[in-house]
Short mmCIF file of C-alpha atoms in Angstrom, two decimals:
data_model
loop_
_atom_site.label_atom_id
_atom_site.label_comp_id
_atom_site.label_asym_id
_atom_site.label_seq_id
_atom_site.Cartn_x
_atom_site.Cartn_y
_atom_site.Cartn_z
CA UNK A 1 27.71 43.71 -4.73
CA UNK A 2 24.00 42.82 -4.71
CA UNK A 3 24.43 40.93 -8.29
CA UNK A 4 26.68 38.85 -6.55
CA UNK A 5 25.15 38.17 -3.21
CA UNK A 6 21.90 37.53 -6.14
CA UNK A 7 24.14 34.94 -7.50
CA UNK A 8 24.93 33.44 -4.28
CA UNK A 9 21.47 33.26 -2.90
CA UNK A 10 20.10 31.49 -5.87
CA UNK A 11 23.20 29.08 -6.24
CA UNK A 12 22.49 28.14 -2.27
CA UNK A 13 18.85 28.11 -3.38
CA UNK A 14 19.51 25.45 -6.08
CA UNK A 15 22.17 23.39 -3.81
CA UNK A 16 19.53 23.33 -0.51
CA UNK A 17 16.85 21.96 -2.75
CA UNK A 18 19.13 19.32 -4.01
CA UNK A 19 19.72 18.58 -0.11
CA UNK A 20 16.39 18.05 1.08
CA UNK A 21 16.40 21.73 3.13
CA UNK A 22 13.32 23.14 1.70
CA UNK A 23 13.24 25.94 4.56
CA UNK A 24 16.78 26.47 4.06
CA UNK A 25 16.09 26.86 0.48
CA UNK A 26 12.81 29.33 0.76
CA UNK A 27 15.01 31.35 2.88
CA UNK A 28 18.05 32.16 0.33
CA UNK A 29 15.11 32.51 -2.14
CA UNK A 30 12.93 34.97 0.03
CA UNK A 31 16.30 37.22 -0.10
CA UNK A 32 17.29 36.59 -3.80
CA UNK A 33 13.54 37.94 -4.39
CA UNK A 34 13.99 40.99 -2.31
CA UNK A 35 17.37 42.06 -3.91
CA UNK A 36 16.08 41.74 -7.14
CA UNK A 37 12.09 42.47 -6.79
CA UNK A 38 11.44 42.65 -10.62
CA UNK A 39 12.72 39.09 -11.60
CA UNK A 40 9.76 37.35 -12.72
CA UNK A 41 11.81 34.31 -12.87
CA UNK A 42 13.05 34.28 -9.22
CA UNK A 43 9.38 35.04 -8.07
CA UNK A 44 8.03 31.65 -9.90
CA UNK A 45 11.02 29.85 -8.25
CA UNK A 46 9.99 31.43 -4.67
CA UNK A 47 6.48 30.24 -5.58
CA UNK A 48 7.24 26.79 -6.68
CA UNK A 49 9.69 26.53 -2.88
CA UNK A 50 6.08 27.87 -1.20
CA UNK A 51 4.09 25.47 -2.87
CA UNK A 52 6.61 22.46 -1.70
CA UNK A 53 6.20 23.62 1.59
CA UNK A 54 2.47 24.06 1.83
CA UNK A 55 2.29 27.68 1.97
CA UNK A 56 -0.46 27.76 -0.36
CA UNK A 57 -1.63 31.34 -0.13
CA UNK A 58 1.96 32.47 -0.13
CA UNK A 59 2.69 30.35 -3.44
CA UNK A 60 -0.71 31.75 -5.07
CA UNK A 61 0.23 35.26 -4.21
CA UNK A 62 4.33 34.72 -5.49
CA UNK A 63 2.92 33.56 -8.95
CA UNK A 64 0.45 36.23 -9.84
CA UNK A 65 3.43 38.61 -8.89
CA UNK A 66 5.82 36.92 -11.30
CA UNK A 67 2.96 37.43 -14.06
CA UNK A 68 2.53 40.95 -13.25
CA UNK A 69 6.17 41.31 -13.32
CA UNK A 70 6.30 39.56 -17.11
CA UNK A 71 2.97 38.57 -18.19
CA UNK A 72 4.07 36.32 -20.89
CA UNK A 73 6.21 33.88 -18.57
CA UNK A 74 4.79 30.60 -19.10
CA UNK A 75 6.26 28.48 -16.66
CA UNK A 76 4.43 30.67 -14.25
CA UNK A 77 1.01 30.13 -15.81
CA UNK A 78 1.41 26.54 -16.27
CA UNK A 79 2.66 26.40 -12.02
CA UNK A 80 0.21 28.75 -11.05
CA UNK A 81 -2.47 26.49 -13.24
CA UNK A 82 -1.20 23.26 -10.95
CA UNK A 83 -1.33 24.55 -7.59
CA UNK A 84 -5.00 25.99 -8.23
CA UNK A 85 -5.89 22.30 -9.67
CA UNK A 86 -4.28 21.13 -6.21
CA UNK A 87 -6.71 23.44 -4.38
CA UNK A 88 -9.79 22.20 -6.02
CA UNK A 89 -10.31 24.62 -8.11
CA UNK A 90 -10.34 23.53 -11.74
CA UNK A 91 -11.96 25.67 -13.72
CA UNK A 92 -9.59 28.72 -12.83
CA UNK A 93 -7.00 26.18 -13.19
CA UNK A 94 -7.85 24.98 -17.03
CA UNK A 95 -8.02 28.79 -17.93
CA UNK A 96 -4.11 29.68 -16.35
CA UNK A 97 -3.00 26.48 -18.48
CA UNK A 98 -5.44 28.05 -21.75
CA UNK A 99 -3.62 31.69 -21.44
CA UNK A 100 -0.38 29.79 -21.32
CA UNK A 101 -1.42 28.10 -24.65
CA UNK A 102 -2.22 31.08 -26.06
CA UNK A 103 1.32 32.37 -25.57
CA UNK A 104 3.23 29.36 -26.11
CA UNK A 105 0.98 27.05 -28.08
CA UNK A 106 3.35 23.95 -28.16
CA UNK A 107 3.94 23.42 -24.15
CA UNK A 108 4.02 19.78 -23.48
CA UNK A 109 3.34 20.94 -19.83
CA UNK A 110 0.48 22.99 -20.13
CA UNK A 111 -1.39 20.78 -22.48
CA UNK A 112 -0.43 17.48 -20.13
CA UNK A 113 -2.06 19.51 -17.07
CA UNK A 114 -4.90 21.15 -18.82
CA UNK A 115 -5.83 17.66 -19.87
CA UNK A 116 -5.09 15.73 -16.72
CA UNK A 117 -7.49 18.15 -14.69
CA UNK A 118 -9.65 18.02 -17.80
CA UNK A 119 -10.04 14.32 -16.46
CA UNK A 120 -10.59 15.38 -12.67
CA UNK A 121 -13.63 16.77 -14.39
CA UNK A 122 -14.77 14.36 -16.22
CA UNK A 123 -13.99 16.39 -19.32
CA UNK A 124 -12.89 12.86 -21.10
CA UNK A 125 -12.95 13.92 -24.78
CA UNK A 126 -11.40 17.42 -24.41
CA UNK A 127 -9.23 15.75 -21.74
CA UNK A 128 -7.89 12.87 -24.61
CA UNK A 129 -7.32 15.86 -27.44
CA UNK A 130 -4.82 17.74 -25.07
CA UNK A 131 -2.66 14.48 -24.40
CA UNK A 132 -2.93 13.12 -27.64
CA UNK A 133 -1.36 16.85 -29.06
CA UNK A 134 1.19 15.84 -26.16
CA UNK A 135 2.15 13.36 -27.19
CA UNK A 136 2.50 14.41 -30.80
CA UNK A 137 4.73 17.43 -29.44
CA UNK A 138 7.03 15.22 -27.78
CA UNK A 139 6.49 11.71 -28.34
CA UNK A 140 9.81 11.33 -25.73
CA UNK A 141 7.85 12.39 -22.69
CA UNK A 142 6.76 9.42 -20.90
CA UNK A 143 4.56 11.54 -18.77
CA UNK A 144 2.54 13.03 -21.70
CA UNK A 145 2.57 8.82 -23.00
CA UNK A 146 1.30 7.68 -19.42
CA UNK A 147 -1.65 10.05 -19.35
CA UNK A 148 -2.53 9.38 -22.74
CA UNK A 149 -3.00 6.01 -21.92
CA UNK A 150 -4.78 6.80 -18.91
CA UNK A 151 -7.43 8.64 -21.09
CA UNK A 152 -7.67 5.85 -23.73
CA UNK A 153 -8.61 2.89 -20.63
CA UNK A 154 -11.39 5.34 -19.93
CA UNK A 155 -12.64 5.61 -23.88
CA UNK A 156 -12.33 1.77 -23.85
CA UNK A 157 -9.28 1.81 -26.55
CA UNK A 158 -7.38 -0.98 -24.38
CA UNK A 159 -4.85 -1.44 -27.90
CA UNK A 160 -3.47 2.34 -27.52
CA UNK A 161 -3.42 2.14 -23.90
CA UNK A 162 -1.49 -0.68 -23.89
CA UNK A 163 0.85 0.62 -26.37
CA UNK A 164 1.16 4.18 -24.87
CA UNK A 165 1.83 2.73 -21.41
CA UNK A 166 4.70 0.67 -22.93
CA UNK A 167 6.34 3.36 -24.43
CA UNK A 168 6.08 5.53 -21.33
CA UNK A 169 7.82 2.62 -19.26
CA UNK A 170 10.46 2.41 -21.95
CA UNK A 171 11.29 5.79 -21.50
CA UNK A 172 10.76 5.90 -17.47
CA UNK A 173 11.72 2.08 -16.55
CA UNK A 174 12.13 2.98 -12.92
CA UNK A 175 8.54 4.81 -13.11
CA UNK A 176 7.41 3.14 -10.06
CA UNK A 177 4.17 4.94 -10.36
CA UNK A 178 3.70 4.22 -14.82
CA UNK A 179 4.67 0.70 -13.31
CA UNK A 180 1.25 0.49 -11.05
CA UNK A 181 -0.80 1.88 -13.33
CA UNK A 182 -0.05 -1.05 -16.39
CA UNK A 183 -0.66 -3.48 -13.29
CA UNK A 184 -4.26 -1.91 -12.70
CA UNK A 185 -4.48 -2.25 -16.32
CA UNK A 186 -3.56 -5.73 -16.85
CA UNK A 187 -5.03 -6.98 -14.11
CA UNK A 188 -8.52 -5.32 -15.26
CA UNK A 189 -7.95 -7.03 -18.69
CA UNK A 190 -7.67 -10.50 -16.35
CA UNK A 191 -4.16 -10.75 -17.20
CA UNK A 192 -2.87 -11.96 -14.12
CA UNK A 193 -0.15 -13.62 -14.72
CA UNK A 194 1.40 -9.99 -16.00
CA UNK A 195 -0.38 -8.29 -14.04
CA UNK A 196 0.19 -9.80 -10.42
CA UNK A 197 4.12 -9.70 -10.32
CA UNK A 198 3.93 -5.79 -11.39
CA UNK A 199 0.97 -5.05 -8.92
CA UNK A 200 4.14 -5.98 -6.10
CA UNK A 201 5.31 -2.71 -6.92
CA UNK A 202 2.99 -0.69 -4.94
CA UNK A 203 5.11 -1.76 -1.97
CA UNK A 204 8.07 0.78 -3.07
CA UNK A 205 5.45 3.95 -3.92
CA UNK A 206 4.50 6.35 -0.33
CA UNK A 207 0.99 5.50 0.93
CA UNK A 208 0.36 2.47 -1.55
CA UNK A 209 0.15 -1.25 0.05
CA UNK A 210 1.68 -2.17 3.50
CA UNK A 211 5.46 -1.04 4.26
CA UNK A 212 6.55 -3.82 5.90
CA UNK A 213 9.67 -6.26 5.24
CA UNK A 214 9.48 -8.06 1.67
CA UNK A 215 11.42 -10.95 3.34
CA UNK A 216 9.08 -11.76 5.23
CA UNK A 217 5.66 -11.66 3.44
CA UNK A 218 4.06 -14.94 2.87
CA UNK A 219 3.75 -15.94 -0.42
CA UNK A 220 2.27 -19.67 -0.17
CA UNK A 221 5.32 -21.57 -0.38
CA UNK A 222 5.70 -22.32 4.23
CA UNK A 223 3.38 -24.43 5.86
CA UNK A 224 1.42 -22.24 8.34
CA UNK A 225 0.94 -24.24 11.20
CA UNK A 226 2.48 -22.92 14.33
CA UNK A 227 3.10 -19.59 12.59
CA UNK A 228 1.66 -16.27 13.26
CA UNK A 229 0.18 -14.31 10.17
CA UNK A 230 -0.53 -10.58 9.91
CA UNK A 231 -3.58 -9.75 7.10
CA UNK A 232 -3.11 -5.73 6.56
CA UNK A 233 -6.29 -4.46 4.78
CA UNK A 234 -4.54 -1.63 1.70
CA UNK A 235 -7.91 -1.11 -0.21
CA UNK A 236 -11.40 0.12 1.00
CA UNK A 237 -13.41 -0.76 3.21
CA UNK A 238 -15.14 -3.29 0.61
CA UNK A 239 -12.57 -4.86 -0.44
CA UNK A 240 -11.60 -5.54 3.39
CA UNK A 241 -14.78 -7.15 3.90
CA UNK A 242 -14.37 -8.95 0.73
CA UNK A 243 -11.15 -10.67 1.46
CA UNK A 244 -11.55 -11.17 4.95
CA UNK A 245 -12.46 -14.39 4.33
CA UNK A 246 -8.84 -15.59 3.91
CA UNK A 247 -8.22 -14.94 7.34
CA UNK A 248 -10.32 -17.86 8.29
CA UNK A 249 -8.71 -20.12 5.53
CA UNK A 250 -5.49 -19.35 6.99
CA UNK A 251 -6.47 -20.50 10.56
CA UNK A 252 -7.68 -23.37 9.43
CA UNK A 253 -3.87 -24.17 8.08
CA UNK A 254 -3.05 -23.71 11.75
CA UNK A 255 -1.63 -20.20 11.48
CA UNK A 256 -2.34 -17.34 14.58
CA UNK A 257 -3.46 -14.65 12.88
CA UNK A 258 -3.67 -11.40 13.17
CA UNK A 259 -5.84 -8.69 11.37
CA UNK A 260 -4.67 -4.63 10.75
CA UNK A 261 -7.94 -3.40 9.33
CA UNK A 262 -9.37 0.41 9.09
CA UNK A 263 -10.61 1.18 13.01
CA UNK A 264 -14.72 1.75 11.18
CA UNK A 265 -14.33 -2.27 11.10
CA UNK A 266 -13.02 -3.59 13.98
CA UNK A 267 -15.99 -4.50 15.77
CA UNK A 268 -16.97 -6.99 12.38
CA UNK A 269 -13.76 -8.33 11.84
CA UNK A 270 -13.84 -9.31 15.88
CA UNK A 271 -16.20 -11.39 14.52
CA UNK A 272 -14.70 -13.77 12.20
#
């Protein structure tokens, strides 16, 4: 009886996750856990539901039981390693992912997180040896390719960047996020005539650009006069003040417009 109510927790586990109930999900967890208290496996899961949730302390606590349950579970080390990167604290975080590459010395996942907090600290060289090994693991994994090309921008190798950054999208075509990252790269080569038109895609990712209606963004083609025209600042506060200038342009083309800028620069744009 409780293998099977086991089996039914973590199958309702599995199909609440799929369904967007996190809670739910944690819940059938939190009693798969406590029917079978020496899983190591079912603790890391708990852990990982935790962590989606927030419950930081929780998480951090659920993942150093799973290793003292089984000490040579990697995906525990390498999930543990994350959520401590998350929290700021990186150097705890590059040792969890080196003890998992002690054990397992050809995880993709370890070495692709060891190397992109390697970055977070400015670690560039060590951080280009772990994704280049990535890579060379699994030369599939457009992750490992997109973070490899991330490391060569910042050594200045704009050929292998390019090319790694192409493969990843070949593998990951709907990558909305590998997509941005080639536009930040071509448009700091000054290709913009590439690098424009995929720059547009920021408008799909959370938190990036202005979510507004695409049908109705201006895009040069209308006359202006007699229209009204909203200018949404996206970048910092710099680049607000740097482009501000179109707003004036635009008036003079007879448009109303109308400014949605950071609240710290209201009283200068008030100005214009």
């Amino acid at each position: 009886m409780p293998m099977a109510a086991l089996a039914s927790d973590g199958l309702m586990a599995a199909a609440l996750t799929r369904l967007g109930d996190e809670q739910g999900a944690l819940r059938a967890l939190e009693r798969a856990a406590d029917l079978d208290p020496r899983n190591a496996e079912l603790r890391c899961l708990l852990a990982d539901a935790q962590k989606s949730l927030d419950h930081k302390r929780e998480a951090l606590n659920s993942y150093r039981e799973a290793l003292r349950l089984d000490p040579g579970y990697v995906p525990a080390y390498v999930n543990l390693g994350n959520l401590c990167a998350e929290m700021g604290h990186f150097d705890v975080a590059v040792r969890t992912y080196s003890h998992a590459l002690r054990i397992a010395p050809t995880c993709a996942s370890a070495l692709i997180s060891r190397g992109t907090t390697f970055l977070r600290i400015n670690l560039v060289e060590e951080a280009r040896r772990d994704f280049e090994k990535a890579v060379e693991l699994e030369p599939g994994n457009s992750l490992a390719q997109a973070n490899y090309a991330a490391c060569q921008v910042i050594c200045g190798d704009n050929v292998k960047a390019l090319e790694a950054l192409n493969s990843a999208l070949r593998m990951a075509p709907d990558n909305l996020h590998i997509s941005y990252n080639k536009a930040l790269f071509m448009l700091g080569l000054g290709d913009y005539e590439k690098g424009w038109p995929l720059f547009e895609v920021r408008h799909q990712i959370q938190n990036r650009g202005f979510v507004g209606p695409a049908d109705r963004a201006w895009r040069g083609e209308q006359a202006l006069a007699g229209k009204t025209l909203l200018l949404h600042a996206e970048q910092g506060l710099g680049d607000t003040i740097q482009f501000c200038r179109y707003a004036t342009l635009a008036a003079e083309r007879g448009a109303r417009v109308l400014l949605l800028v950071p609240r710290p620069l209201k009283r200068l744009m008030q100005t214009l």
